[in-house]
Short mmCIF file of C-alpha atoms in Angstrom, two decimals:
data_model
loop_
_atom_site.label_atom_id
_atom_site.label_comp_id
_atom_site.label_asym_id
_atom_site.label_seq_id
_atom_site.Cartn_x
_atom_site.Cartn_y
_atom_site.Cartn_z
CA MET S 1 21.27 -11.03 -2.18
CA PHE S 2 20.13 -7.50 -2.92
CA LYS S 3 22.35 -4.53 -2.08
CA ASP S 4 19.66 -2.54 -0.26
CA LYS S 5 18.39 -3.83 3.09
CA LEU S 6 14.80 -2.72 2.49
CA VAL S 7 14.71 -4.43 -0.92
CA GLU S 8 16.15 -7.59 0.65
CA ASN S 9 13.48 -7.54 3.40
CA VAL S 10 10.67 -7.22 0.83
CA HIS S 11 12.27 -10.01 -1.20
CA LYS S 12 12.40 -12.33 1.81
CA ALA S 13 8.73 -11.61 2.52
CA LEU S 14 7.74 -12.42 -1.07
CA LEU S 15 10.10 -15.36 -1.66
CA PRO S 16 7.79 -18.14 -0.35
CA LEU S 17 4.85 -16.75 -2.34
CA VAL S 18 6.16 -16.03 -5.82
CA ASN S 19 7.95 -17.66 -8.71
CA ARG S 20 9.44 -16.40 -11.95
CA CYS S 21 6.06 -16.32 -13.68
CA SER S 22 3.99 -14.67 -10.94
CA LYS S 23 1.47 -11.98 -11.74
CA ILE S 24 1.40 -9.31 -9.03
CA LEU S 25 -1.07 -6.51 -8.31
CA ILE S 26 0.11 -3.50 -6.29
CA SER S 27 -2.35 -1.10 -4.68
CA ILE S 28 -0.82 2.26 -5.62
CA SER S 29 -1.87 5.59 -4.12
CA GLY S 30 0.95 7.76 -5.45
CA GLY S 31 2.14 8.37 -1.88
CA ILE S 32 5.55 7.55 -0.47
CA ASP S 33 4.71 4.08 0.90
CA SER S 34 3.24 2.53 -2.25
CA THR S 35 5.84 4.29 -4.43
CA VAL S 36 8.64 2.70 -2.39
CA LEU S 37 6.89 -0.68 -2.53
CA LEU S 38 6.64 -0.47 -6.32
CA ASP S 39 10.31 0.53 -6.61
CA THR S 40 11.49 -2.36 -4.43
CA VAL S 41 9.36 -4.92 -6.29
CA SER S 42 10.70 -3.58 -9.59
CA LYS S 43 14.28 -4.07 -8.35
CA ILE S 44 13.42 -7.62 -7.25
CA ASN S 45 11.86 -8.20 -10.66
CA LYS S 46 15.28 -7.89 -12.29
CA GLU S 47 15.95 -11.34 -10.81
CA TYR S 48 12.50 -12.67 -11.74
CA ASN S 49 10.02 -12.10 -14.52
CA PHE S 50 6.94 -10.80 -12.72
CA LYS S 51 4.04 -9.25 -14.55
CA ILE S 52 3.22 -6.20 -12.39
CA PHE S 53 -0.22 -4.59 -12.43
CA LEU S 54 -1.26 -1.42 -10.58
CA LEU S 55 -4.64 -0.29 -9.25
CA HIS S 56 -5.19 3.33 -8.23
CA ILE S 57 -8.37 4.65 -6.61
CA ASN S 58 -9.02 8.40 -6.59
CA TYR S 59 -11.40 9.11 -3.69
CA ASN S 60 -11.52 12.85 -4.50
CA MET S 61 -10.89 13.64 -0.83
CA ASN S 62 -8.06 16.17 -0.99
CA PRO S 63 -6.63 18.88 -3.29
CA ASN S 64 -3.83 16.54 -4.39
CA SER S 65 -6.17 13.79 -5.61
CA PHE S 66 -5.64 14.42 -9.30
CA LYS S 67 -1.92 15.07 -8.84
CA ALA S 68 -1.72 11.61 -7.25
CA GLU S 69 -3.71 10.12 -10.13
CA ASN S 70 -1.37 11.68 -12.69
CA HIS S 71 1.65 10.54 -10.68
CA CYS S 72 0.39 6.96 -10.70
CA GLU S 73 0.09 7.10 -14.48
CA TYR S 74 3.71 8.32 -14.56
CA LEU S 75 4.78 5.45 -12.29
CA ALA S 76 3.02 2.92 -14.51
CA GLU S 77 4.92 4.26 -17.50
CA LYS S 78 8.23 4.45 -15.63
CA TYR S 79 8.04 0.87 -14.36
CA LYS S 80 6.24 -0.49 -17.44
CA CYS S 81 3.16 -1.73 -15.59
CA GLN S 82 -0.46 -2.03 -16.64
CA ILE S 83 -2.63 0.28 -14.52
CA GLU S 84 -6.33 0.62 -13.85
CA MET S 85 -7.66 3.93 -12.50
CA LEU S 86 -10.91 4.25 -10.56
CA ASN S 87 -12.55 7.57 -9.70
CA VAL S 88 -15.13 7.41 -6.91
CA ASN S 89 -16.95 9.52 -4.33
CA ILE S 90 -17.63 8.06 -0.89
CA SER S 91 -19.60 9.88 1.79
CA ASN S 92 -17.65 11.38 4.69
CA LYS S 93 -19.66 9.39 7.22
CA ASN S 94 -17.52 6.37 8.18
CA PHE S 95 -15.30 7.22 5.21
CA GLU S 96 -12.26 5.22 6.34
CA SER S 97 -14.26 2.03 6.78
CA LYS S 98 -16.20 2.44 3.54
CA ALA S 99 -13.06 3.30 1.56
CA ARG S 100 -11.23 0.27 2.96
CA ILE S 101 -14.08 -2.09 2.02
CA PHE S 102 -14.34 -0.56 -1.45
CA ARG S 103 -10.56 -0.75 -1.99
CA TYR S 104 -10.26 -4.44 -1.08
CA ASN S 105 -13.35 -5.36 -3.09
CA GLN S 106 -11.81 -3.68 -6.13
CA LEU S 107 -8.37 -5.22 -5.59
CA ASN S 108 -9.88 -8.68 -5.43
CA ARG S 109 -12.10 -7.95 -8.45
CA PHE S 110 -9.04 -6.85 -10.44
CA ALA S 111 -7.10 -9.95 -9.34
CA ARG S 112 -9.93 -12.22 -10.51
CA LYS S 113 -10.27 -10.33 -13.81
CA TYR S 114 -6.60 -10.84 -14.75
CA ASN S 115 -6.03 -14.12 -12.86
CA LEU S 116 -3.35 -12.53 -10.66
CA ASP S 117 -1.45 -14.50 -8.02
CA ILE S 118 -1.00 -11.99 -5.18
CA ILE S 119 -2.06 -8.48 -4.20
CA LEU S 120 0.46 -6.24 -2.43
CA THR S 121 -0.35 -3.30 -0.19
CA ALA S 122 2.19 -0.92 1.34
CA HIS S 123 1.22 -1.19 5.01
CA HIS S 124 4.27 -0.84 7.26
CA TYR S 125 5.28 -1.24 10.91
CA ASP S 126 4.00 2.18 11.99
CA ASP S 127 0.58 1.36 10.48
CA GLN S 128 0.52 -1.78 12.60
CA ILE S 129 1.26 0.17 15.80
CA GLU S 130 -1.50 2.68 14.97
CA THR S 131 -3.96 -0.12 14.27
CA LEU S 132 -3.26 -1.94 17.52
CA TYR S 133 -3.61 1.33 19.47
CA MET S 134 -6.95 2.00 17.74
CA LYS S 135 -8.19 -1.49 18.62
CA LYS S 136 -7.23 -0.98 22.26
CA ARG S 137 -8.86 2.44 22.39
CA THR S 138 -12.12 1.15 20.91
CA ASN S 139 -12.17 -1.98 23.13
CA SER S 140 -11.99 -4.33 20.16
CA ASP S 141 -12.57 -8.06 20.58
CA TRP S 142 -9.63 -10.49 20.60
CA LEU S 143 -9.68 -10.78 16.80
CA GLY S 144 -8.97 -7.06 16.49
CA TYR S 145 -5.78 -7.49 18.48
CA LEU S 146 -4.33 -9.53 15.64
CA GLY S 147 -3.84 -6.16 13.97
CA ILE S 148 -2.98 -5.95 10.29
CA ARG S 149 -2.31 -9.43 9.00
CA TYR S 150 0.77 -10.10 6.89
CA LYS S 151 -1.27 -12.35 4.59
CA PHE S 152 -5.01 -12.71 4.15
CA GLY S 153 -6.24 -14.53 1.06
CA LYS S 154 -4.33 -13.07 -1.88
CA ILE S 155 -3.50 -9.90 0.08
CA VAL S 156 0.15 -9.69 1.18
CA ARG S 157 1.86 -6.84 3.06
CA PRO S 158 5.61 -7.32 2.53
CA MET S 159 6.63 -4.09 4.33
CA LEU S 160 4.71 -4.78 7.53
CA CYS S 161 7.93 -5.15 9.57
CA ILE S 162 9.58 -2.07 8.04
CA PRO S 163 9.43 1.23 10.01
CA LYS S 164 8.29 4.41 8.28
CA ASN S 165 11.70 6.02 8.86
CA ASP S 166 13.33 3.30 6.73
CA ILE S 167 10.81 3.97 3.95
CA ILE S 168 11.57 7.70 4.07
CA ALA S 169 15.33 7.05 4.05
CA TYR S 170 14.95 4.71 1.06
CA SER S 171 12.95 7.27 -0.92
CA LYS S 172 15.61 9.92 -0.31
CA LYS S 173 18.47 7.56 -1.14
CA TYR S 174 16.98 6.76 -4.56
CA ASN S 175 15.51 10.21 -5.18
CA LEU S 176 11.95 8.93 -5.57
CA SER S 177 9.05 11.31 -6.06
CA TRP S 178 5.54 10.97 -4.65
CA ILE S 179 2.41 13.00 -3.92
CA ASP S 180 1.38 13.64 -0.32
CA ASP S 181 -2.22 12.87 0.61
CA LEU S 182 -3.30 16.05 2.39
CA SER S 183 -6.28 14.26 3.95
CA ASN S 184 -3.74 12.50 6.19
CA ASN S 185 -3.55 15.78 8.12
CA ASN S 186 -7.28 15.76 8.90
CA THR S 187 -7.61 14.79 12.56
CA ASP S 188 -11.35 14.22 12.17
CA PHE S 189 -10.24 10.75 11.08
CA LEU S 190 -9.34 8.62 14.12
CA ARG S 191 -6.19 7.12 12.60
CA ASN S 192 -4.82 10.56 11.73
CA LYS S 193 -5.61 11.84 15.22
CA ILE S 194 -3.74 8.91 16.78
CA ARG S 195 -0.76 9.33 14.41
CA LEU S 196 -0.45 13.11 14.70
CA GLU S 197 -1.57 13.85 18.27
CA ILE S 198 -1.06 10.71 20.36
CA LEU S 199 1.66 8.46 18.96
#
């Protein structure tokens, strides 16, 4: 039993999927969500013996892009993880969709390259609510109403039931540092508009 509730919740989500020799890949942006995910998995790892890998993609979309890249290198050193950094440029047209496809292609490529067992992303409960609202607004088919799946292939989202407020509280409790993605304030992107102006 872990002392922190958030760590315990992540542990329960991972427990059926990992063992003491698992190799785990975390998609790391340098933002608060993935930083908290990495910190929780590192705490869990004191009871296990995971090999933790990190993948960071710099999309060059906001003034903090290179600060986030540098921060991810710092996190890799702090938590003693191997990290791969990708630097790409994706056109603004349908950026969110293209970036998502690129990100998952690269995560799966990295997992195959190092024969990794699972891939973790830091999606949380608020992301799920936003996604379901977007699907309703765009009249998605029934499959879209499944929302963000907890597990799909090697992709696992262990914080999907954790509200953003709990993530923020955790980061303050343990004095974690992160880099804000300023593109999250751009309401030209539908998800940002829903988060900032509707929900």
